[in-house]
Amino acid sequence: MTTVTRIVGFALALVVVFVLALGLGRVVGPVGEPPAAHAGSSAGGAGSADLPAAGLAGGLTISDAGYTLRLSAPTAPAGRGVPVSFAVTGPDGAPVTDYDVEHEKELHLIAVRRDFTGYQHVHPTLRADGTWSVGLDLEPGVWRLFADFTATGAGALTLGTDLSVPGTAALAAPVGETRTVTVDGYTVSVTGDLVAGQDADLSFSVRKDGAPVADLQPYLGAYGHLVALRQGDLAYLHVHPDGAPGDGRTRPGPDVVFHASVPTAGAYRLYLDFQHDGVVRTAPLSVTAHGSAAPAEPAPASSGTTSDHGDDH
């Protein structure tokens, strides 16, 4: 082995060690300032992917279709009711002040700690200058914030950005499949299978003390509100309830059905918000989506000869 070869090999080894150390430093340890935005990313906060994501699920970018989610500050202290503010700027660069009402609100803000140990669905207050503000209960770690909205005259969007909460953060292990969970005495189960690239129905059943809950109360225009996030990058998926209160066919429980379509195979975290006895509760569940079935191979072109099995038509 020549001296030049030894030097090149040693340099490559140093690069590998540096990359591994950098990756581990982002996974464990104290949480401080958020990482710098990727080169070419939009301003307004760090995210898992800040470049345009045409055709991808929502929430992966801070900018889309000329709209940008801008946090007032990229960090916030741990605590309860911590004030967080942000604005959505439009194609002209000015804060958006006019929004359409969707699911009874002008904007839905979802805050999820990246290891799924924290979740909040809140509705901020809009000031005249286009600034939204809300209080969040935050533990140390990196939180993903999703702003789900429709600016007047534009299409529905979900923009996402990271909020860093300094402090020692113990990361939870990846969430396994969880189709039944109990929250405040309510047992929620989900049935239905997700297949990548296909429409599917997910049915959630709500029971209390073993008895079906048949008097769910409307929440955000439905008997349940569902948020679905892909494990890993936390891609935000839009799901739609089947029916609505007062339509003459949708019952107030115990089953609530949603239509969903996932883009890829893998694990998905589901958060079902439902209201009963005047209280909104959230049931966290997890399901695994399977890959789509392989398309059938096209039939061979006819050669003009007769099949050994005769004519099937």
Short mmCIF file of C-alpha atoms in Angstrom, two decimals:
data_model
loop_
_atom_site.label_atom_id
_atom_site.label_comp_id
_atom_site.label_asym_id
_atom_site.label_seq_id
_atom_site.Cartn_x
_atom_site.Cartn_y
_atom_site.Cartn_z
CA MET A 1 0.00 0.00 0.00
CA THR A 2 1.46 3.39 -1.01
CA THR A 3 1.78 6.34 1.31
CA VAL A 4 -0.84 8.27 -0.70
CA THR A 5 -3.31 5.38 -0.35
CA ARG A 6 -2.79 5.30 3.43
CA ILE A 7 -3.39 9.04 3.71
CA VAL A 8 -6.61 8.87 1.65
CA GLY A 9 -7.91 5.93 3.70
CA PHE A 10 -7.18 7.73 6.97
CA ALA A 11 -9.00 10.86 5.76
CA LEU A 12 -12.06 8.87 4.76
CA ALA A 13 -12.15 7.22 8.18
CA LEU A 14 -12.12 10.63 9.88
CA VAL A 15 -15.03 11.77 7.72
CA VAL A 16 -17.09 8.68 8.66
CA VAL A 17 -16.40 9.21 12.39
CA PHE A 18 -17.39 12.86 12.12
CA VAL A 19 -20.68 12.08 10.33
CA LEU A 20 -21.63 9.40 12.87
CA ALA A 21 -20.88 11.71 15.77
CA LEU A 22 -22.92 14.49 14.21
CA GLY A 23 -25.92 12.18 13.69
CA LEU A 24 -25.83 10.87 17.26
CA GLY A 25 -25.59 14.40 18.59
CA ARG A 26 -28.92 15.19 16.93
CA VAL A 27 -30.65 12.14 18.42
CA VAL A 28 -29.68 12.19 22.08
CA GLY A 29 -28.75 14.69 24.75
CA PRO A 30 -29.91 18.16 25.76
CA VAL A 31 -32.07 20.18 23.45
CA GLY A 32 -30.77 23.64 22.73
CA GLU A 33 -30.95 25.91 19.73
CA PRO A 34 -32.65 24.38 16.68
CA PRO A 35 -30.43 23.29 13.80
CA ALA A 36 -29.84 25.80 11.05
CA ALA A 37 -32.20 25.64 8.11
CA HIS A 38 -31.03 23.65 5.11
CA ALA A 39 -29.39 25.52 2.31
CA GLY A 40 -32.04 26.80 -0.03
CA SER A 41 -34.81 26.47 2.57
CA SER A 42 -37.43 29.09 3.18
CA ALA A 43 -37.11 31.42 6.13
CA GLY A 44 -39.33 31.13 9.14
CA GLY A 45 -38.09 28.10 11.09
CA ALA A 46 -36.28 24.81 10.81
CA GLY A 47 -38.10 21.76 9.56
CA SER A 48 -37.47 18.18 8.57
CA ALA A 49 -37.78 19.26 4.95
CA ASP A 50 -38.10 22.93 4.08
CA LEU A 51 -37.94 22.66 0.31
CA PRO A 52 -41.12 22.54 -1.79
CA ALA A 53 -42.72 19.13 -1.58
CA ALA A 54 -44.99 18.90 -4.58
CA GLY A 55 -47.07 15.76 -4.41
CA LEU A 56 -46.05 14.94 -0.85
CA ALA A 57 -48.25 14.76 2.23
CA GLY A 58 -48.83 18.01 4.10
CA GLY A 59 -46.81 19.50 6.91
CA LEU A 60 -43.38 18.63 5.52
CA THR A 61 -42.55 22.19 4.50
CA ILE A 62 -42.78 25.66 5.98
CA SER A 63 -43.63 27.09 2.56
CA ASP A 64 -46.04 26.00 -0.15
CA ALA A 65 -47.96 27.74 -2.94
CA GLY A 66 -46.41 31.07 -1.91
CA TYR A 67 -47.50 30.81 1.74
CA THR A 68 -44.98 30.57 4.59
CA LEU A 69 -45.39 29.70 8.27
CA ARG A 70 -43.23 32.04 10.38
CA LEU A 71 -42.73 31.49 14.10
CA SER A 72 -42.10 34.62 16.16
CA ALA A 73 -39.29 32.67 17.89
CA PRO A 74 -37.78 29.25 17.06
CA THR A 75 -37.51 28.28 20.74
CA ALA A 76 -39.84 28.35 23.73
CA PRO A 77 -39.39 27.48 27.42
CA ALA A 78 -40.86 24.36 28.97
CA GLY A 79 -44.03 24.87 31.01
CA ARG A 80 -47.79 25.04 30.89
CA GLY A 81 -49.61 27.66 28.87
CA VAL A 82 -46.38 28.86 27.22
CA PRO A 83 -47.24 31.68 24.78
CA VAL A 84 -46.41 30.85 21.17
CA SER A 85 -47.09 33.20 18.26
CA PHE A 86 -46.69 32.99 14.52
CA ALA A 87 -47.93 34.39 11.24
CA VAL A 88 -48.68 33.03 7.80
CA THR A 89 -47.35 35.24 5.03
CA GLY A 90 -48.85 35.16 1.56
CA PRO A 91 -47.38 35.37 -1.95
CA ASP A 92 -46.97 39.14 -1.48
CA GLY A 93 -44.90 38.63 1.66
CA ALA A 94 -47.49 40.24 3.93
CA PRO A 95 -49.21 38.41 6.83
CA VAL A 96 -52.49 36.81 5.85
CA THR A 97 -55.48 38.23 7.69
CA ASP A 98 -58.41 36.61 5.87
CA TYR A 99 -59.13 32.91 6.28
CA ASP A 100 -62.00 30.62 5.37
CA VAL A 101 -63.70 28.67 8.15
CA GLU A 102 -62.88 24.95 7.92
CA HIS A 103 -64.23 22.50 10.51
CA GLU A 104 -65.68 25.48 12.39
CA LYS A 105 -62.32 27.25 12.78
CA GLU A 106 -60.16 29.56 10.67
CA LEU A 107 -56.95 27.74 11.60
CA HIS A 108 -56.13 24.50 13.38
CA LEU A 109 -52.75 24.24 15.10
CA ILE A 110 -51.42 20.76 15.90
CA ALA A 111 -48.40 20.51 18.21
CA VAL A 112 -46.69 17.10 18.42
CA ARG A 113 -43.44 16.23 20.13
CA ARG A 114 -41.37 14.36 17.58
CA ASP A 115 -41.34 11.12 19.61
CA PHE A 116 -45.18 11.29 19.90
CA THR A 117 -45.12 11.70 23.71
CA GLY A 118 -46.97 15.02 23.49
CA TYR A 119 -49.93 16.13 21.40
CA GLN A 120 -52.18 19.18 21.37
CA HIS A 121 -54.86 20.38 18.98
CA VAL A 122 -55.60 24.04 19.64
CA HIS A 123 -57.16 27.04 17.93
CA PRO A 124 -55.10 30.22 18.21
CA THR A 125 -56.45 33.75 18.32
CA LEU A 126 -55.88 35.96 15.27
CA ARG A 127 -54.93 39.60 15.78
CA ALA A 128 -55.63 42.35 13.27
CA ASP A 129 -51.99 42.39 12.12
CA GLY A 130 -52.12 38.72 11.07
CA THR A 131 -50.36 37.32 14.13
CA TRP A 132 -51.74 34.16 15.70
CA SER A 133 -51.17 33.47 19.40
CA VAL A 134 -51.92 30.54 21.71
CA GLY A 135 -50.69 28.92 24.91
CA LEU A 136 -49.10 25.45 24.67
CA ASP A 137 -48.10 22.92 27.33
CA LEU A 138 -44.50 22.12 26.42
CA GLU A 139 -41.94 19.63 27.70
CA PRO A 140 -38.27 19.72 26.63
CA GLY A 141 -37.69 18.33 23.17
CA VAL A 142 -38.38 19.20 19.56
CA TRP A 143 -42.02 19.82 18.70
CA ARG A 144 -43.52 19.82 15.24
CA LEU A 145 -46.16 22.51 14.71
CA PHE A 146 -48.72 22.11 11.94
CA ALA A 147 -50.86 25.01 10.76
CA ASP A 148 -53.91 23.67 8.90
CA PHE A 149 -55.80 26.47 7.13
CA THR A 150 -57.35 27.89 3.98
CA ALA A 151 -56.43 31.47 3.13
CA THR A 152 -59.38 33.21 1.48
CA GLY A 153 -59.12 32.79 -2.27
CA ALA A 154 -56.55 29.98 -2.04
CA GLY A 155 -56.57 26.23 -1.54
CA ALA A 156 -56.30 24.32 1.73
CA LEU A 157 -52.75 24.01 3.07
CA THR A 158 -50.91 22.41 5.96
CA LEU A 159 -47.54 23.99 6.74
CA GLY A 160 -45.13 22.65 9.34
CA THR A 161 -42.14 23.89 11.31
CA ASP A 162 -40.13 22.81 14.36
CA LEU A 163 -40.21 24.48 17.77
CA SER A 164 -37.29 23.70 20.07
CA VAL A 165 -37.88 23.51 23.83
CA PRO A 166 -34.52 23.52 25.66
CA GLY A 167 -33.89 21.05 28.44
CA THR A 168 -32.97 17.41 28.89
CA ALA A 169 -35.19 15.34 26.62
CA ALA A 170 -35.53 11.60 27.12
CA LEU A 171 -36.67 10.22 23.78
CA ALA A 172 -39.31 7.50 23.80
CA ALA A 173 -38.90 4.32 21.79
CA PRO A 174 -40.69 4.13 18.41
CA VAL A 175 -44.39 3.51 18.79
CA GLY A 176 -45.58 0.02 17.85
CA GLU A 177 -49.00 -0.88 16.46
CA THR A 178 -51.69 0.12 18.97
CA ARG A 179 -55.28 -0.50 17.91
CA THR A 180 -56.89 -0.15 21.33
CA VAL A 181 -56.24 2.46 24.00
CA THR A 182 -58.01 3.65 27.17
CA VAL A 183 -58.26 7.37 27.96
CA ASP A 184 -60.08 8.69 31.06
CA GLY A 185 -62.14 5.50 31.30
CA TYR A 186 -63.01 5.50 27.59
CA THR A 187 -61.76 2.60 25.49
CA VAL A 188 -61.19 3.43 21.84
CA SER A 189 -60.45 0.80 19.20
CA VAL A 190 -59.75 1.13 15.51
CA THR A 191 -60.46 -1.36 12.74
CA GLY A 192 -59.57 -1.18 9.08
CA ASP A 193 -56.42 -1.67 7.07
CA LEU A 194 -54.30 0.96 5.38
CA VAL A 195 -52.70 0.18 2.03
CA ALA A 196 -50.33 2.63 0.39
CA GLY A 197 -51.90 4.46 -2.52
CA GLN A 198 -55.42 3.18 -1.87
CA ASP A 199 -58.49 4.67 -0.22
CA ALA A 200 -59.45 3.01 3.05
CA ASP A 201 -62.01 3.33 5.82
CA LEU A 202 -60.92 3.45 9.46
CA SER A 203 -63.67 2.80 11.99
CA PHE A 204 -63.19 3.97 15.58
CA SER A 205 -65.36 2.49 18.33
CA VAL A 206 -65.82 4.36 21.62
CA ARG A 207 -66.88 2.55 24.79
CA LYS A 208 -67.05 3.55 28.44
CA ASP A 209 -66.96 1.01 31.26
CA GLY A 210 -67.53 -1.66 28.64
CA ALA A 211 -70.70 -0.08 27.25
CA PRO A 212 -70.93 1.52 23.79
CA VAL A 213 -71.06 5.32 23.82
CA ALA A 214 -74.00 6.16 21.58
CA ASP A 215 -74.34 9.85 22.47
CA LEU A 216 -71.10 11.44 21.29
CA GLN A 217 -71.32 15.19 20.91
CA PRO A 218 -70.35 17.10 17.76
CA TYR A 219 -66.80 18.44 17.73
CA LEU A 220 -65.56 20.62 14.88
CA GLY A 221 -68.60 19.68 12.81
CA ALA A 222 -68.30 15.92 13.26
CA TYR A 223 -68.52 13.21 15.91
CA GLY A 224 -64.75 12.99 15.85
CA HIS A 225 -61.69 14.70 14.44
CA LEU A 226 -58.73 12.62 13.26
CA VAL A 227 -55.11 13.62 12.69
CA ALA A 228 -52.80 11.07 11.04
CA LEU A 229 -49.00 11.44 11.08
CA ARG A 230 -46.45 9.24 9.37
CA GLN A 231 -43.85 7.96 11.80
CA GLY A 232 -40.38 9.24 10.98
CA ASP A 233 -40.95 12.49 9.08
CA LEU A 234 -44.35 13.26 10.66
CA ALA A 235 -46.02 13.85 7.31
CA TYR A 236 -49.51 15.22 7.99
CA LEU A 237 -52.34 13.39 6.27
CA HIS A 238 -55.79 14.73 5.64
CA VAL A 239 -58.62 12.42 6.62
CA HIS A 240 -62.32 13.05 6.32
CA PRO A 241 -65.21 11.84 8.50
CA ASP A 242 -68.02 9.85 6.95
CA GLY A 243 -71.17 11.91 7.37
CA ALA A 244 -72.00 14.78 9.70
CA PRO A 245 -74.24 15.39 12.69
CA GLY A 246 -77.80 16.12 11.63
CA ASP A 247 -77.52 14.66 8.13
CA GLY A 248 -80.19 12.06 8.92
CA ARG A 249 -77.91 9.03 8.60
CA THR A 250 -74.83 9.55 10.79
CA ARG A 251 -75.23 8.18 14.29
CA PRO A 252 -73.55 9.78 17.34
CA GLY A 253 -71.47 6.70 18.10
CA PRO A 254 -70.30 4.32 19.17
CA ASP A 255 -68.58 4.08 15.77
CA VAL A 256 -66.96 6.98 13.94
CA VAL A 257 -65.71 6.29 10.40
CA PHE A 258 -63.04 8.20 8.49
CA HIS A 259 -61.82 7.98 4.91
CA ALA A 260 -58.05 7.93 4.59
CA SER A 261 -55.40 7.47 1.94
CA VAL A 262 -51.71 7.07 2.79
CA PRO A 263 -48.91 7.60 0.26
CA THR A 264 -46.44 5.01 1.55
CA ALA A 265 -46.20 1.85 3.61
CA GLY A 266 -45.08 2.20 7.22
CA ALA A 267 -46.31 3.15 10.69
CA TYR A 268 -48.85 5.93 11.18
CA ARG A 269 -49.82 7.61 14.44
CA LEU A 270 -53.53 8.43 14.76
CA TYR A 271 -54.99 10.98 17.15
CA LEU A 272 -58.77 10.82 17.53
CA ASP A 273 -60.44 13.78 19.24
CA PHE A 274 -63.96 13.06 20.46
CA GLN A 275 -66.37 14.87 22.75
CA HIS A 276 -68.59 13.35 25.42
CA ASP A 277 -70.23 14.92 28.47
CA GLY A 278 -68.87 18.29 27.34
CA VAL A 279 -65.21 17.24 27.44
CA VAL A 280 -62.92 16.70 24.44
CA ARG A 281 -60.55 13.77 24.83
CA THR A 282 -57.77 12.49 22.59
CA ALA A 283 -57.12 8.80 21.90
CA PRO A 284 -53.64 8.05 20.48
CA LEU A 285 -53.44 4.90 18.35
CA SER A 286 -51.04 3.48 15.76
CA VAL A 287 -51.57 1.38 12.66
CA THR A 288 -49.25 0.00 10.02
CA ALA A 289 -49.90 0.59 6.34
CA HIS A 290 -48.87 -2.12 3.92
CA GLY A 291 -47.45 -1.69 0.46
CA SER A 292 -49.85 -1.63 -2.43
CA ALA A 293 -50.43 -4.85 -4.29
CA ALA A 294 -48.22 -5.33 -7.32
CA PRO A 295 -50.08 -4.51 -10.54
CA ALA A 296 -51.05 -7.48 -12.65
CA GLU A 297 -48.70 -8.22 -15.50
CA PRO A 298 -50.19 -7.37 -18.88
CA ALA A 299 -51.37 -10.28 -20.95
CA PRO A 300 -48.96 -11.28 -23.69
CA ALA A 301 -49.80 -9.98 -27.12
CA SER A 302 -51.72 -12.38 -29.30
CA SER A 303 -49.56 -14.29 -31.74
CA GLY A 304 -52.50 -15.29 -33.89
CA THR A 305 -52.24 -18.92 -32.79
CA THR A 306 -54.88 -20.85 -30.87
CA SER A 307 -54.31 -21.39 -27.13
CA ASP A 308 -53.86 -24.93 -25.87
CA HIS A 309 -56.80 -24.20 -23.51
CA GLY A 310 -59.16 -23.04 -26.21
CA ASP A 311 -60.91 -19.70 -26.58
CA ASP A 312 -61.88 -18.20 -23.18
CA HIS A 313 -64.13 -15.47 -24.62
#
